[in-house]
PDB file of C-alpha atoms and ligand atoms in Angstrom:
ATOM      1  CA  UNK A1409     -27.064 -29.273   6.508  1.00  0.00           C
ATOM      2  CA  UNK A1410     -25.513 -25.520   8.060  1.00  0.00           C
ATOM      3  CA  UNK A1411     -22.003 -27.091   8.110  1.00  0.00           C
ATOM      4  CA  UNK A1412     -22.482 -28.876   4.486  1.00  0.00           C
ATOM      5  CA  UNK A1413     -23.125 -25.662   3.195  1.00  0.00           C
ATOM      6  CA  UNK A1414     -20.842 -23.578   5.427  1.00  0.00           C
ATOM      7  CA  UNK A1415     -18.482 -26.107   4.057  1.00  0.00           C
ATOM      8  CA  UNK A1416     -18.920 -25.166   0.351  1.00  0.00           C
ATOM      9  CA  UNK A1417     -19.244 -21.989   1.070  1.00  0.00           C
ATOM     10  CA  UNK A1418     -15.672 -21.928   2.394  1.00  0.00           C
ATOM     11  CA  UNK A1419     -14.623 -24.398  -1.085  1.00  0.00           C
ATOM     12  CA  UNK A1420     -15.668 -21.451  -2.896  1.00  0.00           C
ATOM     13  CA  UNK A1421     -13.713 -18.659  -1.431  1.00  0.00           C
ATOM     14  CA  UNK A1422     -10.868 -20.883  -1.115  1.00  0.00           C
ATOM     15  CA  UNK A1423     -10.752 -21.118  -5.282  1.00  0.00           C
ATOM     16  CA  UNK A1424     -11.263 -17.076  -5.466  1.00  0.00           C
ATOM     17  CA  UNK A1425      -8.637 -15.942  -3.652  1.00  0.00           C
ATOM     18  CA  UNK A1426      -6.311 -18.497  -5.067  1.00  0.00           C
ATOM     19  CA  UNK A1427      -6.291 -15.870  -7.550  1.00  0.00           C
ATOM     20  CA  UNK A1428      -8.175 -12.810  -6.999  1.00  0.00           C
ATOM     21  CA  UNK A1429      -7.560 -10.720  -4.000  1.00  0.00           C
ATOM     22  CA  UNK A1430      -7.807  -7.393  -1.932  1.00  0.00           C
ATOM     23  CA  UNK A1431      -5.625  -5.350   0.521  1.00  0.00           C
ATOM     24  CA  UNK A1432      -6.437  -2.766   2.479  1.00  0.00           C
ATOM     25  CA  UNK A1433      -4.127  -0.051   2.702  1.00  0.00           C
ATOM     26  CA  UNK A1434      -3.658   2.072   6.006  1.00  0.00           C
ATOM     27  CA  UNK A1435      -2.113   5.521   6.589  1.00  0.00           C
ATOM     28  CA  UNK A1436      -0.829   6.809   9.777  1.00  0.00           C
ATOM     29  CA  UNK A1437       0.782  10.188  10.730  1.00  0.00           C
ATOM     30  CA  UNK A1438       4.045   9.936  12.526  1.00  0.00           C
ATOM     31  CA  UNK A1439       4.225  13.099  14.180  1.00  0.00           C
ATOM     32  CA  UNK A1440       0.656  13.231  15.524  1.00  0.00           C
ATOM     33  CA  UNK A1441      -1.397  10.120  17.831  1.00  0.00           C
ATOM     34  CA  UNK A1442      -3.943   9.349  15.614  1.00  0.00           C
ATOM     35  CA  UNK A1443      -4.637   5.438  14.784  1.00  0.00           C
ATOM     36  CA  UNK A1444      -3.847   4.084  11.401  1.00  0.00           C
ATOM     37  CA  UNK A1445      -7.107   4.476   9.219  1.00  0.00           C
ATOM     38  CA  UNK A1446      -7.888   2.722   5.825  1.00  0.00           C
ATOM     39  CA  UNK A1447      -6.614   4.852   2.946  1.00  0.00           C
ATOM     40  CA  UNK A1448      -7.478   2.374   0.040  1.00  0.00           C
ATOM     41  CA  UNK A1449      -8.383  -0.763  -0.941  1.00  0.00           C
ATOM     42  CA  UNK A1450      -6.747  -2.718  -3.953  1.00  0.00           C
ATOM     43  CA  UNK A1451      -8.028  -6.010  -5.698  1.00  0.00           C
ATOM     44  CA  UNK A1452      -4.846  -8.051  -7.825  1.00  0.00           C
ATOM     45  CA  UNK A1453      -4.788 -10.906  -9.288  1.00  0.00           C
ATOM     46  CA  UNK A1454      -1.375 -13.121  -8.832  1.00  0.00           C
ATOM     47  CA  UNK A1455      -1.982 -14.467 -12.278  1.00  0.00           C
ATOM     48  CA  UNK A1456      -2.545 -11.514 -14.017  1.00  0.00           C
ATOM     49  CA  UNK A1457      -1.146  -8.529 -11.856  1.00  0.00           C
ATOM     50  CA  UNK A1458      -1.275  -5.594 -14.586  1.00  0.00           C
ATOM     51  CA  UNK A1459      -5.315  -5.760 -14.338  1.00  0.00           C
ATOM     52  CA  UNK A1460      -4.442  -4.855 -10.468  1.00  0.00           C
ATOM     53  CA  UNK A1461      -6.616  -1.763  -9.571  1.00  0.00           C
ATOM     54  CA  UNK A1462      -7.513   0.599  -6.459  1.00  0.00           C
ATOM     55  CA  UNK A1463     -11.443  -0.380  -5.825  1.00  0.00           C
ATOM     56  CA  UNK A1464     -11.808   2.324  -3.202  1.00  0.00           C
ATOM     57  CA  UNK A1465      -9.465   5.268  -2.217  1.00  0.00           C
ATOM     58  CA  UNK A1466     -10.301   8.270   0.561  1.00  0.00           C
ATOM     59  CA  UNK A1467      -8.101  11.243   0.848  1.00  0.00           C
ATOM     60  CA  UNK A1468      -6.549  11.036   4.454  1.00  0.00           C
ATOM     61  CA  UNK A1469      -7.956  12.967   7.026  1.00  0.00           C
ATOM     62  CA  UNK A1470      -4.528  14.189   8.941  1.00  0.00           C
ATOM     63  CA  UNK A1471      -3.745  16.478  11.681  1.00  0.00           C
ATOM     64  CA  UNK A1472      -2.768  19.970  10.730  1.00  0.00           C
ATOM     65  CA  UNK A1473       0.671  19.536  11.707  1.00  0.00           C
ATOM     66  CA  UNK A1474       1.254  16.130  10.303  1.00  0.00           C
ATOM     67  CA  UNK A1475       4.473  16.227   7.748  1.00  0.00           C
ATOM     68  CA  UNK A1476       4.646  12.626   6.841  1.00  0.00           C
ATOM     69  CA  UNK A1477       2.867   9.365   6.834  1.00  0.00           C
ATOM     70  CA  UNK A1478       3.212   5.461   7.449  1.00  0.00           C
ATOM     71  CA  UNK A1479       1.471   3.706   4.974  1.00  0.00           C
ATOM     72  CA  UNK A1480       1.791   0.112   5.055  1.00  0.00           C
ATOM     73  CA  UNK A1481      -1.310  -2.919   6.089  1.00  0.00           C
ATOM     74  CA  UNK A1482      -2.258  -2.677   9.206  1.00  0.00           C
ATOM     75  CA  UNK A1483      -4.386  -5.721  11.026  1.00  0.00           C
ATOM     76  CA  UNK A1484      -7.350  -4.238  13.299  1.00  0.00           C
ATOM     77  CA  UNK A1485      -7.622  -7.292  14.997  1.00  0.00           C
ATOM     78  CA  UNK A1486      -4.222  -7.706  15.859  1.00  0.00           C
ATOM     79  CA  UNK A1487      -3.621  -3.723  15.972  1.00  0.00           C
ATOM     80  CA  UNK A1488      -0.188  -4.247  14.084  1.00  0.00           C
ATOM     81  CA  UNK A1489       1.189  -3.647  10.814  1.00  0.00           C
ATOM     82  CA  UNK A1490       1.091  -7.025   9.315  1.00  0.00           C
ATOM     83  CA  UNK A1491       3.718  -5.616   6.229  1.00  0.00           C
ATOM     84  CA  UNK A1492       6.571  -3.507   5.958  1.00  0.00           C
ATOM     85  CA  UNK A1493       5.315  -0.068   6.002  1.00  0.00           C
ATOM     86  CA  UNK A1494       6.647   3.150   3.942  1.00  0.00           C
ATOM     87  CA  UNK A1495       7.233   6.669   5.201  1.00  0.00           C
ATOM     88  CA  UNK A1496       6.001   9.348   2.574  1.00  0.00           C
ATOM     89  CA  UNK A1497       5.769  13.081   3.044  1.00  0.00           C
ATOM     90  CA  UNK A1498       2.192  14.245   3.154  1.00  0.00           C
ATOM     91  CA  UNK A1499       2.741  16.052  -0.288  1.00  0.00           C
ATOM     92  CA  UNK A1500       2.107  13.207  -2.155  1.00  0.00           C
ATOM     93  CA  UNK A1501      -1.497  13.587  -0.934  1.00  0.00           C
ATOM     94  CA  UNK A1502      -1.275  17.668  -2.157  1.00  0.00           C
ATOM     95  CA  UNK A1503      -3.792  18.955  -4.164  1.00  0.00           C
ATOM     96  CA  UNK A1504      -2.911  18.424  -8.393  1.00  0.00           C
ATOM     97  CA  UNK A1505      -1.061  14.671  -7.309  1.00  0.00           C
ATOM     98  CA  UNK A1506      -2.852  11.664  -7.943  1.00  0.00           C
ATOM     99  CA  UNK A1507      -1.996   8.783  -5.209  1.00  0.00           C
ATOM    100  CA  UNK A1508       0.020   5.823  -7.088  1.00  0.00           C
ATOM    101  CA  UNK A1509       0.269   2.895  -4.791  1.00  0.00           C
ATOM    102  CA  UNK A1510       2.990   0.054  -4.844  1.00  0.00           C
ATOM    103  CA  UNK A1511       2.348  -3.199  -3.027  1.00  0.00           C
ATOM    104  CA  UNK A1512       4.921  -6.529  -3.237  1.00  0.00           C
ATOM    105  CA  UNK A1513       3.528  -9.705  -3.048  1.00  0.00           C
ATOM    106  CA  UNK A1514       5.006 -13.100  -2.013  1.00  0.00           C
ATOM    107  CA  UNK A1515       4.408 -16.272  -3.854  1.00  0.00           C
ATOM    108  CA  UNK A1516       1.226 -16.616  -1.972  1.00  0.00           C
ATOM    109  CA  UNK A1517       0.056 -13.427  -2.583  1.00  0.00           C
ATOM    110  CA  UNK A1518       0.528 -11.842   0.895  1.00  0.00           C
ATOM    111  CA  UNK A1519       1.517  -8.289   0.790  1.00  0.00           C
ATOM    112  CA  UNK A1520       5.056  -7.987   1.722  1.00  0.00           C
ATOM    113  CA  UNK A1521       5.583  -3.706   1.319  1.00  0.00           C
ATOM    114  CA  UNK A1522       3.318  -1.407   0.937  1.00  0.00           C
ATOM    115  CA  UNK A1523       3.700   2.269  -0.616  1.00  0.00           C
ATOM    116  CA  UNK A1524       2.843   5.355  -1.964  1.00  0.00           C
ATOM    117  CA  UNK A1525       3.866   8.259  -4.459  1.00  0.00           C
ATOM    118  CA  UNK A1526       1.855  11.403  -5.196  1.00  0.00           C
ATOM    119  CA  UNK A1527       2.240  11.821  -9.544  1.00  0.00           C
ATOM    120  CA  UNK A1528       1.553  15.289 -10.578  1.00  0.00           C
ATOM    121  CA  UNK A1529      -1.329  15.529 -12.447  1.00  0.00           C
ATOM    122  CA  UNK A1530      -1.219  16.932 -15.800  1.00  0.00           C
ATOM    123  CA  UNK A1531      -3.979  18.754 -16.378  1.00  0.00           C
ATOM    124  CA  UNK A1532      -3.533  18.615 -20.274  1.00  0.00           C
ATOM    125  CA  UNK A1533      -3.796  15.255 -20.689  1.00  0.00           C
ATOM    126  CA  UNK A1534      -7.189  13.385 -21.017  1.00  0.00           C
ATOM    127  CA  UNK A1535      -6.150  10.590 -19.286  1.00  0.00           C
ATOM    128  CA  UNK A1536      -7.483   9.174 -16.117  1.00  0.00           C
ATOM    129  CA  UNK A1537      -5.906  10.094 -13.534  1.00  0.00           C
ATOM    130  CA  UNK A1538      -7.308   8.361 -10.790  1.00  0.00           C
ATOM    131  CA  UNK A1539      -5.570   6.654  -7.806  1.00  0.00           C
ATOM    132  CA  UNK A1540      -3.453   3.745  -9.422  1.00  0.00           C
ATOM    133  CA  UNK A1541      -1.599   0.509  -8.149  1.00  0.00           C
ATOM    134  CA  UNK A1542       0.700  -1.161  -8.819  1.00  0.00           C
ATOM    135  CA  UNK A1543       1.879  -4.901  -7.501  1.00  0.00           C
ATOM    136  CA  UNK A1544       5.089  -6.669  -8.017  1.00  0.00           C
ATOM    137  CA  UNK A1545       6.214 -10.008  -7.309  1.00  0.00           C
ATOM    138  CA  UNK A1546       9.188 -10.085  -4.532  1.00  0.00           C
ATOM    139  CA  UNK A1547      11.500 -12.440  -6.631  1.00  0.00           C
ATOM    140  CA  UNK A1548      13.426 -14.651  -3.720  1.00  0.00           C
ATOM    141  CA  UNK A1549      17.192 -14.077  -3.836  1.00  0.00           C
ATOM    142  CA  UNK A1550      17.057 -11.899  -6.232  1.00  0.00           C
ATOM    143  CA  UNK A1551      15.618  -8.636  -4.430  1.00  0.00           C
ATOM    144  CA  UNK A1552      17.851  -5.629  -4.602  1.00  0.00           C
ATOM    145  CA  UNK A1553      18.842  -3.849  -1.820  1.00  0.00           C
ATOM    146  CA  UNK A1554      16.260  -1.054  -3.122  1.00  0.00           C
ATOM    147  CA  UNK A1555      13.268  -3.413  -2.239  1.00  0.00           C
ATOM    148  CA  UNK A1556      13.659  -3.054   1.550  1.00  0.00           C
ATOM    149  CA  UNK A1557      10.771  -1.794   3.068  1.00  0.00           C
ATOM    150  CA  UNK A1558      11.398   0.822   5.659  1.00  0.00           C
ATOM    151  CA  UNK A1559      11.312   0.143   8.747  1.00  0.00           C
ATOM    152  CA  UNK A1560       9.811   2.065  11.737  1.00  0.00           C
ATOM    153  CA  UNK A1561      10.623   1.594  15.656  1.00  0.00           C
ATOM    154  CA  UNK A1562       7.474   1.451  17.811  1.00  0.00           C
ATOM    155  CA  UNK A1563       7.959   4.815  18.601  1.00  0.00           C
ATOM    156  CA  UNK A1564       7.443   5.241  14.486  1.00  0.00           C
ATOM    157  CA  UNK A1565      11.089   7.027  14.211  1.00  0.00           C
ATOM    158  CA  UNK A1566      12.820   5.807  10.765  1.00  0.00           C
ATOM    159  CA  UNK A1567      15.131   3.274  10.635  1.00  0.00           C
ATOM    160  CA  UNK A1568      15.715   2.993   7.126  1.00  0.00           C
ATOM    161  CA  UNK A1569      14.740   4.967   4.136  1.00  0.00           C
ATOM    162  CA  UNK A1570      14.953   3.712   0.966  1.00  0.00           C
ATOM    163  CA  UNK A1571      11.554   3.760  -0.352  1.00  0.00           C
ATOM    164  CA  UNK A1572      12.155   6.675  -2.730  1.00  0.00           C
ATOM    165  CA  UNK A1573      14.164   4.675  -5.215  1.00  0.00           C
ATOM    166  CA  UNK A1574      12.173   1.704  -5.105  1.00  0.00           C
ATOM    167  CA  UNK A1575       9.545   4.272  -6.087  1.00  0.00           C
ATOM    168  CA  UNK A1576      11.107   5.858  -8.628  1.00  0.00           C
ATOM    169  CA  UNK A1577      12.285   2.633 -10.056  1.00  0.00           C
ATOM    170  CA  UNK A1578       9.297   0.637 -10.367  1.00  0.00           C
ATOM    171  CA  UNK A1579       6.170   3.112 -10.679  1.00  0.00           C
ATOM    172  CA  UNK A1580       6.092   4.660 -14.493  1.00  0.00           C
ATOM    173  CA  UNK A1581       6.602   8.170 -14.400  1.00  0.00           C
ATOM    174  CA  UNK A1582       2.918   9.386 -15.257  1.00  0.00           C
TER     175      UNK A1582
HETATM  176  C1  NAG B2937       6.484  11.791  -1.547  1.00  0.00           C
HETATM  177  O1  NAG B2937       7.170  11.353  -0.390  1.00  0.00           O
HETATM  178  C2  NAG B2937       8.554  11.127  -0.591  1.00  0.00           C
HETATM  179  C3  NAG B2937       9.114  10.562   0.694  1.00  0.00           C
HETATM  180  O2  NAG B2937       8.945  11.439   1.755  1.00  0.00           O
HETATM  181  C4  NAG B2937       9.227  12.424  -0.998  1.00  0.00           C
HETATM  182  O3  NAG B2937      10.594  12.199  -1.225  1.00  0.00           O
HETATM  183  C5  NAG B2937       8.586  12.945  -2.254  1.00  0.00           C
HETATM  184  O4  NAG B2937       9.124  14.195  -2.588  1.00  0.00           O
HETATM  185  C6  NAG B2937       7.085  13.086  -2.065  1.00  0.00           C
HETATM  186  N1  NAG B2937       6.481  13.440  -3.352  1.00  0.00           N
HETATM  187  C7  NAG B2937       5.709  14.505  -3.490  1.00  0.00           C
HETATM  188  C8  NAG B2937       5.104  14.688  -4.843  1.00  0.00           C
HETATM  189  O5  NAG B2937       5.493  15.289  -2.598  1.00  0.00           O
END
């Protein structure tokens, strides 16, 4: 009877997040010790990825001294980043900037890069200007040199920065 229903149970959330799913998105400073912490969470939908939206977001809570972050998704089971992980000044976070997120998926869905871009806020417009996201399939053999994620050592010094094209290429000025 338990494992009949446990059973369906598991049928059903199989067939959800064939299509509809959710990342959580952690920040880390990478001057300061402080553990990675969850910034936002996301829901997307492979089949429809423009309806993508950010279902929770908290500002981060950094140390004074912090100048910039990791952002990327982090596994607290594991206690490692399970994507590739961005580097982003903190003054994307600054008052007046609205946080605009950019995730790449796989085929499956998986989050392959994770990152972020602070978009000034306008304060003519009416618009909302809440945090946004936006998720794009990682084509195979076709992904520019611009779509590497960048990569940090364990002792979170940069290895490779390129995240601030792939930014500016892909999220729509606001
Ligand atoms: C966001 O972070 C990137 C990478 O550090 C930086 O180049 C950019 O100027 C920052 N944007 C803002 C609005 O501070």
């Amino acid at each position: 009877m338990r494992i009949a229903s446990l059973f369906s149970a598991l049928c059903a959330a199989t067939i959800v997040s064939a299509v509809e799913r959710a990342a959580e998105i952690w920040i880390q400073p990478v001057e300061a010790v402080q553990k990675p912490s969850v910034l936002a969470e996301v829901s997307y939908d492979l089949a429809a990825l423009s309806t993508s939206s950010v279902t929770s977001y908290e500002a981060p809570d950094l140390p004074e001294d912090t100048k910039t972050v990791r952002i990327g998704i982090f596994d607290k089971k594991s206690k490692q980043w399970v994507s590739g992980s961005t580097v982003a000044s903190v003054d994307n976070f600054s008052k007046g900037y609205s946080p605009n997120f950019l995730l790449s998926v796989d085929s499956k869905g998986e989050v392959v890069s994770a990152a972020i871009k602070g978009i000034k806020v306008d304060a003519g417009y009416t618009r909302d200007f809440g945090p946004k996201v936006v998720v794009l399939p990682e084509v195979k053999g076709k992904q520019p040199e611009l779509n590497k994620p960048v990569v940090l050592s364990p002792e979170g010094k940069r290895e490779e920065v390129q995240e601030k094209s792939f930014i500016q290429k892909y999220v729509p000025p606001s």
